[in-house]
Structures are given as structure tokens and as C-alpha cells.
PDB file of C-alpha atoms in Angstrom:
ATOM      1  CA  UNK A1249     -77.942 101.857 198.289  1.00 45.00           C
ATOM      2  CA  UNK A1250     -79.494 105.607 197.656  1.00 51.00           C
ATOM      3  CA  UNK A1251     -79.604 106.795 194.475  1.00 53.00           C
ATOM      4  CA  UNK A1252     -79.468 111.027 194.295  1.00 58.00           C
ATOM      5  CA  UNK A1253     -79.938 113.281 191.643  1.00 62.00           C
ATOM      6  CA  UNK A1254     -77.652 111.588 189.625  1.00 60.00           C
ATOM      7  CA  UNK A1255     -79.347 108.158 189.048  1.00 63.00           C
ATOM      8  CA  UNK A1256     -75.960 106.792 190.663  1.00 65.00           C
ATOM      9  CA  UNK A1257     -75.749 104.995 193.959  1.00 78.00           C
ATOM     10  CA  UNK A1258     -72.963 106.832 196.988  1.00 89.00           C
ATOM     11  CA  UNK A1259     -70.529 104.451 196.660  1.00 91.00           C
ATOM     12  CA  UNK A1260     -70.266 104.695 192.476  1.00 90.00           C
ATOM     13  CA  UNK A1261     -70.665 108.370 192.682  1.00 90.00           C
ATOM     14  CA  UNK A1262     -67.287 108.473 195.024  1.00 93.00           C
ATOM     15  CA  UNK A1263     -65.490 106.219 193.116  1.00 96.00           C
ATOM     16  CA  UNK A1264     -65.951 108.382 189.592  1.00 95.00           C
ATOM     17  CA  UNK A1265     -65.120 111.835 191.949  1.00 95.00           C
ATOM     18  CA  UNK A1266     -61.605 110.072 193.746  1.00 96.00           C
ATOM     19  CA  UNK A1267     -61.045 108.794 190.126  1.00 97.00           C
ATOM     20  CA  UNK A1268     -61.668 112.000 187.954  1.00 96.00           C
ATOM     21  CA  UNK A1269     -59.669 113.712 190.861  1.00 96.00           C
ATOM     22  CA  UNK A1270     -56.622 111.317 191.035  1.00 96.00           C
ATOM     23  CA  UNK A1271     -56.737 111.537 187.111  1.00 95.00           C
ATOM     24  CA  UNK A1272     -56.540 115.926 187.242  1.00 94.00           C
ATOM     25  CA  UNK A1273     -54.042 115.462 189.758  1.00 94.00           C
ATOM     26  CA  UNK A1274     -51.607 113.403 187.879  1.00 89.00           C
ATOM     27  CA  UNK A1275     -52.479 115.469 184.981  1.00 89.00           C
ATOM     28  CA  UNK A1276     -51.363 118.438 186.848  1.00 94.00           C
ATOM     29  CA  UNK A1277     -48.260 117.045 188.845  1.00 95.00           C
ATOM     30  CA  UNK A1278     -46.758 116.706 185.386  1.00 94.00           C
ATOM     31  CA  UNK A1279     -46.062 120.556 185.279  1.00 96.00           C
ATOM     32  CA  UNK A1280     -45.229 120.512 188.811  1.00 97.00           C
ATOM     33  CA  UNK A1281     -42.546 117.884 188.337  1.00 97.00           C
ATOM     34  CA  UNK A1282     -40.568 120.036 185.257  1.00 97.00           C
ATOM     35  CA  UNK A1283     -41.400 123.212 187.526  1.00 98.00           C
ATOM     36  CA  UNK A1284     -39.271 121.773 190.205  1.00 98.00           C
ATOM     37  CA  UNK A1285     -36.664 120.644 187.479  1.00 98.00           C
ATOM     38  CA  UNK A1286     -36.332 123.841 185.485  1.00 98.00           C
ATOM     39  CA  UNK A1287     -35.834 125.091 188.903  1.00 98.00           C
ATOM     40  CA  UNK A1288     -32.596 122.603 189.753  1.00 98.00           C
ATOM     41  CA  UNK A1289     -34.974 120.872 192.286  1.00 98.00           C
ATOM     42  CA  UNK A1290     -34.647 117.015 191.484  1.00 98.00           C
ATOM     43  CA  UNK A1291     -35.521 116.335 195.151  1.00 98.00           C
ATOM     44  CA  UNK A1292     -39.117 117.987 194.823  1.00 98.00           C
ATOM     45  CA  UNK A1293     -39.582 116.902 190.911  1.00 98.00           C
ATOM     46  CA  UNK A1294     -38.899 113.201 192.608  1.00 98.00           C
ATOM     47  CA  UNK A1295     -41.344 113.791 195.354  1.00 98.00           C
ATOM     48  CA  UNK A1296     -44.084 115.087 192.374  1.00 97.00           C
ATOM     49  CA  UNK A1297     -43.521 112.201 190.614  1.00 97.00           C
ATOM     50  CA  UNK A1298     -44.285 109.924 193.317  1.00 97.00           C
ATOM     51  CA  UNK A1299     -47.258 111.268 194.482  1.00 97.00           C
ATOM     52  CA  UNK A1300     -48.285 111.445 190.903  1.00 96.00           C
ATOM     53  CA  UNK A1301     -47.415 107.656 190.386  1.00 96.00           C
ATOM     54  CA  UNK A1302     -49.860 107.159 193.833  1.00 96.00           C
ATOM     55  CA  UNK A1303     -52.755 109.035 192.048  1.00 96.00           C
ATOM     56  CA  UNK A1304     -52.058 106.790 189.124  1.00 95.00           C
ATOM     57  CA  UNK A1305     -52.541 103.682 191.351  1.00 97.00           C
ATOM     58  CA  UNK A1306     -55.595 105.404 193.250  1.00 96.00           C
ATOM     59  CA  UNK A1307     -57.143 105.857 190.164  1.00 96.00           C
ATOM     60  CA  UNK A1308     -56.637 102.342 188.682  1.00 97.00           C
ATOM     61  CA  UNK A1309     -58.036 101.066 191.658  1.00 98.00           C
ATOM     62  CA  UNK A1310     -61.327 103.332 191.313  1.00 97.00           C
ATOM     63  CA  UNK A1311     -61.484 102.027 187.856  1.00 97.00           C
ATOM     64  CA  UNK A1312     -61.112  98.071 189.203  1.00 97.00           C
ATOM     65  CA  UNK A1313     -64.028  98.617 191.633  1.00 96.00           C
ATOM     66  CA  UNK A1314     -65.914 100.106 188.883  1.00 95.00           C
ATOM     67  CA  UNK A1315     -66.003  97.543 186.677  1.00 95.00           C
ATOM     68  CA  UNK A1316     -66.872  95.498 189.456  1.00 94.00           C
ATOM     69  CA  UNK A1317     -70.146  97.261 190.558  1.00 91.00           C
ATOM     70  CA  UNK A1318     -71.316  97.271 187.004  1.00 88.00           C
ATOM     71  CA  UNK A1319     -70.746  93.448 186.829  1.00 87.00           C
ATOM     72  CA  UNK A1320     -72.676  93.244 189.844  1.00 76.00           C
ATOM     73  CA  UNK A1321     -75.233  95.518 188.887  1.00 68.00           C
ATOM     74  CA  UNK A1322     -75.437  97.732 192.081  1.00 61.00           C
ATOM     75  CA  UNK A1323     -73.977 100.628 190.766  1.00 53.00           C
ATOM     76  CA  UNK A1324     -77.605 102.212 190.198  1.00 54.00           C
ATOM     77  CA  UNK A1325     -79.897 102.786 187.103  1.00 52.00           C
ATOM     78  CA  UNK A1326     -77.741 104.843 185.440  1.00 49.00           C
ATOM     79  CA  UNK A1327     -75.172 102.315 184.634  1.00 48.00           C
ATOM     80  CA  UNK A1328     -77.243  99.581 183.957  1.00 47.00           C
TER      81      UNK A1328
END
């Protein structure tokens, strides 16, 4: 696996951006979702909440496979 400029192998690099991203996301979603209900739009403050509940998963799962790769030690230098 290539390390870059970051001392972190491709794969480990991805994983922390769909993570941090997933993580802003949901962070964000939660003013989208009483947006939508200040404006008397439960329909769209549901649909904000699920795809905010999706991030949540997609970000637990980046976190799983995380832990893995530093278990395994082929995350790169920087993590081990």
C-alpha cells in the first residue's frame, strides 16, 4: 500500500475523509431536520433524520475498519 504525504496508506486516508465527512454531515443534518420542522415539514425533517441516521452508520463502520487496520498494522507509519 502507498503511503503519500501524509505518512498514511490510500485505504486509511479514505476511511478518516468518509468518516470525518459522515460525522459533519450528521452534525449538520441536525439543523436541517428542525429547519424542516419549524417550517411544518415533518415529511422532510423525517427524510433528514434518516439520512443522518445512515451517516451515523457510515461512520461507525469507518471507525470498525479502522481499528482493524491498526490491529493489523497496515494502516502506514503514521499509526503505528
Amino acid at each position: 500500500m502507498a503511503t503519500g504525504e501524509t505518512g498514511f496508506d490510500d485505504v486509511t486516508y479514505d476511511l478518516i475523509s468518509v468518516q470525518y465527512h459522515a460525522l459533519k454531515a450528521g452534525h449538520d443534518y441536525g439543523q436541517y431536520v428542525r429547519d424542516a420542522g419549524n417550517a411544518g415539514r415533518q415529511d422532510i425533517a423525517d427524510f433528514f433524520e434518516q439520512i443522518m441516521k445512515e451517516d451515523s452508520a457510515r461512520a461507525r463502520q469507518c471507525h470498525e475498519f479502522l481499528k482493524e487496520l491498526s490491529v493489523s498494522g497496515s494502516a502506514g507509519p503514521a499509526v503505528s
